[in-house]
XYZ file of C-alpha atoms in Angstrom:
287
model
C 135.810 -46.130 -40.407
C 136.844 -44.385 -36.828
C 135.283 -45.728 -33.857
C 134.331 -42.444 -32.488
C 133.595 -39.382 -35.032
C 133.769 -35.765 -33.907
C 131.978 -32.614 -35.815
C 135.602 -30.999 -35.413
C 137.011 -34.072 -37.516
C 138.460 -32.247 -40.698
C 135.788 -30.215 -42.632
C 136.728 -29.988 -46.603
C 136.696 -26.242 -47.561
C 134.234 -24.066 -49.219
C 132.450 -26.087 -51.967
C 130.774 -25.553 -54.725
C 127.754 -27.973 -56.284
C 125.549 -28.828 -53.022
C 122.633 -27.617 -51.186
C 122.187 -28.488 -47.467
C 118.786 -28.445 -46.380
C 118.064 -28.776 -42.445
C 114.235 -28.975 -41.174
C 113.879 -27.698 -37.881
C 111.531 -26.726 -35.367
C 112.285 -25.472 -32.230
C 116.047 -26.814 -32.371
C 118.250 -24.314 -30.566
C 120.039 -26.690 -28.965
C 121.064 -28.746 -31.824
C 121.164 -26.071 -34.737
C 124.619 -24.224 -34.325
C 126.705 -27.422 -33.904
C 124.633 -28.910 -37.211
C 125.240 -25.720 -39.237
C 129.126 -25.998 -38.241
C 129.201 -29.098 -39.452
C 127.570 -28.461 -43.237
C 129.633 -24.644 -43.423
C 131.624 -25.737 -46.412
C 129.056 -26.214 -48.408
C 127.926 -23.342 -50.578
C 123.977 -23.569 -49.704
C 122.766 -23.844 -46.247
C 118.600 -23.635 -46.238
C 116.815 -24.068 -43.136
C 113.290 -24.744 -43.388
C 111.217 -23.642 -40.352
C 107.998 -24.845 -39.633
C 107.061 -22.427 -36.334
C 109.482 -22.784 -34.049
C 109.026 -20.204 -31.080
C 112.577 -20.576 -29.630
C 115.711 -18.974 -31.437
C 115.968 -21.546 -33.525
C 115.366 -19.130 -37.017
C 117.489 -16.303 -34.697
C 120.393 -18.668 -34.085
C 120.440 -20.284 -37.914
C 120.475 -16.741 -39.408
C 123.466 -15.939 -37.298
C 125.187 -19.135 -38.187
C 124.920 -18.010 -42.129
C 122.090 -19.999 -43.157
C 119.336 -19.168 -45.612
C 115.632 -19.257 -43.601
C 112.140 -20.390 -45.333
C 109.474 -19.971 -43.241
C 106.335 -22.511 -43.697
C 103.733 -24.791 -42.536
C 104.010 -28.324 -41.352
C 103.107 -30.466 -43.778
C 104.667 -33.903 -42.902
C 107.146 -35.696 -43.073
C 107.598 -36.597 -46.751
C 105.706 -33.490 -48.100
C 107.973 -31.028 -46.350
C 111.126 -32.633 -47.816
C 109.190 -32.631 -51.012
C 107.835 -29.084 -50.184
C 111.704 -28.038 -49.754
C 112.981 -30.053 -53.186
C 110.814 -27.796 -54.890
C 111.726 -23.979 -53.634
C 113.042 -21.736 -55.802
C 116.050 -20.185 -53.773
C 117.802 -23.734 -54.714
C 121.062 -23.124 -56.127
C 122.076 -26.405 -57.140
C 120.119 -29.434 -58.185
C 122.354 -31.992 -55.325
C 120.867 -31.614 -52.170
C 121.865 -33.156 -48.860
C 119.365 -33.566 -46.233
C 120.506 -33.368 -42.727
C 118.341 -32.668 -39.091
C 119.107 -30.363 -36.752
C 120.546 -33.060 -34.042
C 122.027 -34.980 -36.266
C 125.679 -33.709 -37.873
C 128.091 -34.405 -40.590
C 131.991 -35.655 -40.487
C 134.828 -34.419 -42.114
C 135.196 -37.732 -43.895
C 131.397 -37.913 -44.700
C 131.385 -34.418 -46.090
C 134.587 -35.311 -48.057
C 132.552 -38.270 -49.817
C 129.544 -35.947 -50.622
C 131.712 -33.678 -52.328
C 133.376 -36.409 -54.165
C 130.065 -38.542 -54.910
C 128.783 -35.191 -56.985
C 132.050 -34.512 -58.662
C 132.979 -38.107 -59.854
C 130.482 -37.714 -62.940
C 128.979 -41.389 -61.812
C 125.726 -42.490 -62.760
C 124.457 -42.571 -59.606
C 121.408 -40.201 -58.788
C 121.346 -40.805 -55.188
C 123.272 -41.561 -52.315
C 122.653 -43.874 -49.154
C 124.838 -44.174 -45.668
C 124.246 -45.928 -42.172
C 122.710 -43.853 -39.473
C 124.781 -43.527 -36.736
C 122.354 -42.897 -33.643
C 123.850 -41.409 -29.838
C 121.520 -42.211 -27.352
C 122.155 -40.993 -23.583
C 125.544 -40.257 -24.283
C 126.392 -44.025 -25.988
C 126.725 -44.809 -29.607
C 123.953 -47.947 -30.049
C 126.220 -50.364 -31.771
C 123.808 -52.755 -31.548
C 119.888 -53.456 -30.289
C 119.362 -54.405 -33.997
C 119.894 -50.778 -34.775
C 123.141 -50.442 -36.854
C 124.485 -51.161 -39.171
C 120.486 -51.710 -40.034
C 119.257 -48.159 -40.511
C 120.210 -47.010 -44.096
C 118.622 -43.453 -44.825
C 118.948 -41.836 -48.635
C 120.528 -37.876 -48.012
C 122.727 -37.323 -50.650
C 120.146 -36.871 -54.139
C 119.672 -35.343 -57.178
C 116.575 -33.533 -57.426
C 115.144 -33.577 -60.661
C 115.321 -37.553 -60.235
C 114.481 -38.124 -56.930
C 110.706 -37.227 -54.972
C 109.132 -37.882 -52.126
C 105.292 -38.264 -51.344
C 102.908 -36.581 -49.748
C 102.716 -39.408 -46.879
C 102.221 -37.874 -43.095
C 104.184 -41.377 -41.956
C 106.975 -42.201 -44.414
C 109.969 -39.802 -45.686
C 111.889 -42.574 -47.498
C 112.600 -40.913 -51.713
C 111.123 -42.269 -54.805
C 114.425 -42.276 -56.272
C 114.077 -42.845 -60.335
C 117.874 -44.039 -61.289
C 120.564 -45.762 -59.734
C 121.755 -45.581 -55.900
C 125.191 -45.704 -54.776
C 126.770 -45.557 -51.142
C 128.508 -43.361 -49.146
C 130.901 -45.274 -46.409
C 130.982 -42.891 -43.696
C 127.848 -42.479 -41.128
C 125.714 -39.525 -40.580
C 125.658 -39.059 -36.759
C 122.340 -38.294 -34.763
C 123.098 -37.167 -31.416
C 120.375 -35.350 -30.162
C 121.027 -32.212 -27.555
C 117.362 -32.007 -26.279
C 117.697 -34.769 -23.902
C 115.413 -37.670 -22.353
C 112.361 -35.744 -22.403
C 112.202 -34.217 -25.462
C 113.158 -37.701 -27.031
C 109.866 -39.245 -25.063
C 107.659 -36.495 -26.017
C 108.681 -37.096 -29.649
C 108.265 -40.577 -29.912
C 104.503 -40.458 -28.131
C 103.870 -37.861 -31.514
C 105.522 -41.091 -33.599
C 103.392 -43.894 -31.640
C 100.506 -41.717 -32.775
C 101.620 -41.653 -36.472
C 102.564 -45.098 -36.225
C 98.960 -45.872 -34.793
C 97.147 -44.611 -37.718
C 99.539 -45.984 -40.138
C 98.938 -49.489 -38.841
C 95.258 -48.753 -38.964
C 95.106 -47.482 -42.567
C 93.710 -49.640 -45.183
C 97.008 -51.591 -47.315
C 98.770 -49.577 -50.105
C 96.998 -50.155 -53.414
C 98.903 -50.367 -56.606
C 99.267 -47.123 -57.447
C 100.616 -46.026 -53.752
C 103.329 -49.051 -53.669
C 106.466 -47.358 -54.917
C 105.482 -44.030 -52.294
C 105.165 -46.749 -49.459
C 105.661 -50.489 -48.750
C 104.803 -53.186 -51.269
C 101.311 -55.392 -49.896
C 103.246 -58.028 -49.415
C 105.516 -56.096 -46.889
C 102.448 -54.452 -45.299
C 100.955 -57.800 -44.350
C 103.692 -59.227 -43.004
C 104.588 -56.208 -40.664
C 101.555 -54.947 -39.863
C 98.844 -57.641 -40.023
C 101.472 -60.795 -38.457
C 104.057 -58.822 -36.545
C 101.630 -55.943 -35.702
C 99.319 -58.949 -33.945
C 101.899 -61.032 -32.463
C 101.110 -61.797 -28.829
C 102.688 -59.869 -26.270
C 104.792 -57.832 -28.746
C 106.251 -55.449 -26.532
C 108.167 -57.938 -24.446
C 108.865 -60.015 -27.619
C 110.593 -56.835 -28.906
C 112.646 -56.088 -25.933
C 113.921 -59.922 -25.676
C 114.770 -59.367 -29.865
C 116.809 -55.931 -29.350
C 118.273 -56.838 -26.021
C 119.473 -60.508 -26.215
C 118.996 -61.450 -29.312
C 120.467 -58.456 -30.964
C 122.873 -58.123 -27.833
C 121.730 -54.862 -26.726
C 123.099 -55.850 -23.633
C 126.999 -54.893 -25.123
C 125.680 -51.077 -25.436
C 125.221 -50.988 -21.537
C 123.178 -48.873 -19.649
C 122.128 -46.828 -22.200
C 121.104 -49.679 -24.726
C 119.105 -50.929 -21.438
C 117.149 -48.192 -21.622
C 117.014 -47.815 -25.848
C 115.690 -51.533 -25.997
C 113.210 -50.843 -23.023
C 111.918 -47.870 -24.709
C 111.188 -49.337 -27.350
C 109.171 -51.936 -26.252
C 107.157 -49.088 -24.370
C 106.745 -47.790 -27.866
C 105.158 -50.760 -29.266
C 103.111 -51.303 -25.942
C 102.121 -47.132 -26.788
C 100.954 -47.724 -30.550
C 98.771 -51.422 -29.775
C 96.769 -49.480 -26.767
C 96.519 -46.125 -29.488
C 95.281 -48.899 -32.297
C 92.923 -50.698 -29.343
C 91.547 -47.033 -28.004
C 90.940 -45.870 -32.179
C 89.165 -49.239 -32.765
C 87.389 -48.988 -29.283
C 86.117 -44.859 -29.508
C 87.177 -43.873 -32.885
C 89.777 -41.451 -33.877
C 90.762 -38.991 -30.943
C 90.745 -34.917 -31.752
C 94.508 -33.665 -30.945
């Protein structure tokens, strides 16, 4: 696997046999380079949920189909988008607007649908670019698997506000090149996001375990208890997660900017106790 990937790294041509689907929102900055990247395959669908920028503008210039919808979160709008009838084909690759695709990961998509394997469902390591830096490290990669690459009439997601990972019913294979996320917005936009996460991540924490029935759609109880109800409640767990990311996981090696991803981090934990402490103190807070 290269070092260093580029979105200009060898595209395959014109394919038939896969939909792309990109959710966006207010992504002008990210949306033409992510569109480049997924042009040879035969179905490009953005789905919009509201953005006021030129995001829709910018994607219909680009070639791209355009739904307009609702938010619905973050499983249900994947779900939501699974399920529309302008589908042409029943593989689907998900990919976000600041994230984009490889030549050599769009050459294993195309050949993952094509080999006639068993598999209904594809994983791959999530390559994140943070300030400019790949984070090699921090704990983050090779750790972050995310399912993309599916087949829709055996895969669904739920209609969880905090979790987007696929029921998948069949068998899972791998894809060895990374999906890249390397986000054009910048430090702001990247804060303002994650205080919406610490929020999500606040009320997940503070919602009673998964039952039976909600296990496969989320964590199993066993999972749930030891996250949530140990690690969520460990003393100090903000500085305890900076010291795991940065020494421990030798954030240190991704320099400056895996300072600064491990210290953010930790803010975010810091974020979602004092969200969790303020809920439990006054309630839940109108938005």
């Amino acid at each position: 696997m290269p070092a260093i990937y580029t979105p200009e790294s060898g595209p395959p041509q014109k394919s038939v046999g896969v939909s792309v689907i990109v959710l966006t929102k207010n992504e002008s900055l990210n949306i033409v380079r992510c569109l480049a990247s997924v042009a040879w395959a035969d179905q490009v669908l953005v789905v919009d949920s509201g953005s006021t920028d030129e995001t829709v503008q910018l994607a219909c210039d680009s070639g791209a189909e355009v739904v307009e919808t609702t938010w619905r979160g973050f499983g249900a709008q994947r779900e939501y988008a699974l399920r529309l009838d302008v589908l042409q084909n029943n593989w689907i690759f998900f990919v976000d607007a600041d994230e984009w695709v490889s030549g050599e990961l769009a050459r294993e998509i195309l050949q993952a649908i094509s080999s006639g394997s068993d598999k209904v469902a594809y994983w791959m390591f999530f390559r994140l670019v943070f300030q400019g830096r790949w984070i090699q490290h921090c704990g983050w990669y090779p750790s972050s698997r995310i399912i993309r690459l599916m087949d829709r009439r055996r895969v669904r997601f739920g209609s969880s506000k905090f979790s987007e990972h696929p029921d998948v019913q069949g068998s899972v294979g791998r894809l060895q090149s990374d999906l890249v996320d390397d986000d054009q917005k910048g430090l702001s936009a990247w804060l303002h996001k994650h205080v919406d996460y610490a929020e999500l991540e606040s009320q997940r924490r503070l919602a009673p375990a998964p039952g039976k029935s909600a296990r496969r759609e989320h964590e199993s109880r066993l999972r749930y208890l030891l996250k949530d109800r140990v690690a969520g409640n460990v003393p100090m767990r903000p500085l305890v997660q900076f010291i795991y990311m940065y020494v421990l996981k030798r954030g240190f090696l991704d320099g400056s900017a895996g300072f600064a991803f491990c210290f953010y981090h930790a803010w975010f934990q810091f974020a979602v106790s004092n969200l969790q402490a303020e809920t439990n103190r006054v309630g839940p807070t109108r938005s």
